[in-house]
Amino acid sequence: MEKLNLIWSACSNRDGYNVLEEPLERIFCDILRHQEKFMQNFFDNVLKATKISTEEIKTAKVDIEENGIDLFIKTDRQIIPIELKIDARDQDKQCFRYLQTAREYNKNIPARLYYLTKDKKNRQPSDNSLNGEKILENNLNSVGNEEGVILISYQDEILNWLESCQQDLKNDGEKYLSVQLEFLKDMIKANL
């Protein structure tokens, strides 16, 4: 008998096809909105190639599906688009278009698109999606002022971020959300 995973079940359609990207967008958005510390942890553990001050984090707003971008962080100075890819293919010039959106908003700040996949070594944007854009390292010291696409993964950056959020919750005595994050981590480890 197969192991029952209720989160996975809730993220599948009638035919059993995984539609996990949309629920994860909502989950990540809600976590980021929950506490300012979670947003800071997200920049420290996931968006390492984007410089942001503590003051700018206070202005950060998170949304989903803005301009077609899965997860969208907007501050008073910049936007940070994040594309979640699990099974879906890239759209025509998708990464290029999302970077153009960031360039229009980010004045004097490098535009970067974060491309979140199961495995950043084996799942990269297509040449058509990149349309000439570069893939950069997820390290502020390495990329400097370059613009481009940064590969991140559930297995590396997202699990580290969730662990960091859990540590903050334990320090604050919040067990309920910590247990939910543990379920989410288990689901990511087992299914992605």
Short mmCIF file of C-alpha atoms in Angstrom, two decimals, residues 15-153:
data_model
loop_
_atom_site.label_atom_id
_atom_site.label_comp_id
_atom_site.label_asym_id
_atom_site.label_seq_id
_atom_site.Cartn_x
_atom_site.Cartn_y
_atom_site.Cartn_z
CA ASP A 15 -6.56 12.59 -12.81
CA GLY A 16 -3.82 12.45 -10.19
CA TYR A 17 -1.69 14.98 -12.08
CA ASN A 18 0.45 17.00 -9.71
CA VAL A 19 -0.49 20.68 -9.68
CA LEU A 20 1.84 21.50 -6.83
CA GLU A 21 3.22 24.82 -8.11
CA GLU A 22 0.09 26.88 -7.35
CA PRO A 23 -0.39 25.63 -3.76
CA LEU A 24 3.33 26.15 -3.06
CA GLU A 25 3.06 29.73 -4.35
CA ARG A 26 0.29 30.38 -1.81
CA ILE A 27 2.12 28.59 1.02
CA PHE A 28 5.39 30.46 0.44
CA CYS A 29 3.53 33.76 0.11
CA ASP A 30 1.72 33.21 3.41
CA ILE A 31 4.92 32.20 5.22
CA LEU A 32 6.70 35.32 3.94
CA ARG A 33 3.80 37.52 5.02
CA HIS A 34 3.63 35.96 8.49
CA GLN A 35 6.73 37.47 10.08
CA GLU A 36 9.40 39.96 9.07
CA LYS A 37 12.00 37.43 10.28
CA PHE A 38 10.77 34.92 7.71
CA MET A 39 11.35 37.46 4.94
CA GLN A 40 14.85 38.19 6.26
CA ASN A 41 15.53 34.45 6.41
CA PHE A 42 14.30 34.13 2.82
CA PHE A 43 16.84 36.68 1.61
CA ASP A 44 19.61 35.14 3.72
CA ASN A 45 18.93 31.51 2.76
CA VAL A 46 17.28 31.68 -0.68
CA LEU A 47 17.87 35.02 -2.45
CA LYS A 48 21.57 35.27 -1.61
CA ALA A 49 22.43 37.24 -4.75
CA THR A 50 20.08 40.14 -3.98
CA LYS A 51 21.20 42.84 -1.61
CA ILE A 52 18.53 44.22 0.68
CA SER A 53 18.65 46.26 3.87
CA THR A 54 16.65 45.63 7.02
CA GLU A 55 14.78 48.86 6.32
CA GLU A 56 13.91 47.75 2.80
CA ILE A 57 12.62 44.41 4.11
CA LYS A 58 10.10 46.37 6.20
CA THR A 59 8.61 47.71 2.94
CA ALA A 60 8.48 44.28 1.24
CA LYS A 61 5.17 43.02 -0.09
CA VAL A 62 4.69 39.52 -1.44
CA ASP A 63 2.15 38.43 -4.00
CA ILE A 64 1.50 35.59 -6.39
CA GLU A 65 0.78 35.60 -10.10
CA GLU A 66 1.54 39.27 -10.67
CA ASN A 67 2.40 39.89 -14.34
CA GLY A 68 2.31 36.09 -14.72
CA ILE A 69 5.20 35.71 -12.26
CA ASP A 70 4.61 32.93 -9.72
CA LEU A 71 6.00 34.65 -6.61
CA PHE A 72 6.65 38.36 -6.63
CA ILE A 73 8.46 40.35 -3.91
CA LYS A 74 8.20 44.12 -4.22
CA THR A 75 9.90 46.70 -2.02
CA ASP A 76 10.03 50.45 -2.31
CA ARG A 77 13.21 50.06 -4.43
CA GLN A 78 12.99 46.82 -6.38
CA ILE A 79 11.04 43.78 -7.45
CA ILE A 80 12.29 40.23 -7.15
CA PRO A 81 10.50 37.76 -9.43
CA ILE A 82 10.60 34.05 -8.57
CA GLU A 83 9.52 31.39 -11.04
CA LEU A 84 8.48 28.04 -9.53
CA LYS A 85 9.11 25.10 -11.84
CA ILE A 86 8.22 21.56 -10.90
CA ASP A 87 6.92 19.82 -14.00
CA ALA A 88 5.78 22.65 -16.28
CA ARG A 89 7.81 23.65 -19.31
CA ASP A 90 9.06 27.17 -19.91
CA GLN A 91 6.84 29.54 -21.82
CA ASP A 92 8.13 31.39 -24.87
CA LYS A 93 10.91 33.79 -23.70
CA GLN A 94 9.58 33.47 -20.14
CA CYS A 95 12.77 34.24 -18.20
CA PHE A 96 13.63 37.08 -20.57
CA ARG A 97 10.17 38.64 -20.17
CA TYR A 98 10.25 38.41 -16.37
CA LEU A 99 13.69 40.03 -16.28
CA GLN A 100 12.38 42.82 -18.51
CA THR A 101 9.58 43.41 -15.98
CA ALA A 102 12.18 43.68 -13.21
CA ARG A 103 14.35 46.03 -15.28
CA GLU A 104 11.41 48.39 -15.82
CA TYR A 105 10.91 48.71 -12.07
CA ASN A 106 14.43 48.36 -10.66
CA LYS A 107 16.19 51.66 -11.22
CA ASN A 108 19.94 51.41 -10.54
CA ILE A 109 19.49 47.92 -9.03
CA PRO A 110 20.42 44.77 -10.97
CA ALA A 111 17.40 42.80 -12.16
CA ARG A 112 17.47 39.12 -11.25
CA LEU A 113 14.98 36.31 -11.74
CA TYR A 114 15.10 33.38 -9.34
CA TYR A 115 14.25 30.07 -11.02
CA LEU A 116 13.14 27.53 -8.39
CA THR A 117 13.29 23.84 -9.36
CA LYS A 118 13.59 20.41 -7.78
CA ASP A 119 17.21 20.13 -8.84
CA LYS A 120 19.06 23.16 -10.17
CA LYS A 121 21.84 21.02 -11.64
CA ASN A 122 19.52 19.04 -13.92
CA ARG A 123 16.63 21.48 -14.53
CA GLN A 124 17.60 24.78 -16.09
CA PRO A 125 15.68 27.28 -18.21
CA SER A 126 15.53 26.54 -21.92
CA ASP A 127 17.57 28.62 -24.36
CA ASN A 128 14.29 29.95 -25.76
CA SER A 129 13.16 31.06 -22.29
CA LEU A 130 16.51 32.72 -21.56
CA ASN A 131 16.58 34.49 -24.96
CA GLY A 132 20.22 35.46 -24.39
CA GLU A 133 20.03 36.11 -20.64
CA LYS A 134 22.83 34.73 -18.44
CA ILE A 135 22.59 32.21 -15.64
CA LEU A 136 24.31 33.64 -12.56
CA GLU A 137 25.56 32.19 -9.29
CA ASN A 138 23.46 32.65 -6.16
CA ASN A 139 26.18 34.63 -4.43
CA LEU A 140 26.25 38.41 -4.14
CA ASN A 141 30.06 38.53 -4.17
CA SER A 142 30.22 36.48 -7.40
CA VAL A 143 27.53 38.27 -9.40
CA GLY A 144 28.26 41.86 -8.41
CA ASN A 145 26.04 44.09 -10.57
CA GLU A 146 25.27 41.52 -13.28
CA GLU A 147 21.69 40.81 -14.28
CA GLY A 148 20.28 37.42 -15.13
CA VAL A 149 18.68 34.21 -13.92
CA ILE A 150 19.69 32.57 -10.66
CA LEU A 151 18.98 28.88 -10.16
CA ILE A 152 17.67 27.80 -6.75
CA SER A 153 16.21 24.51 -5.56
#
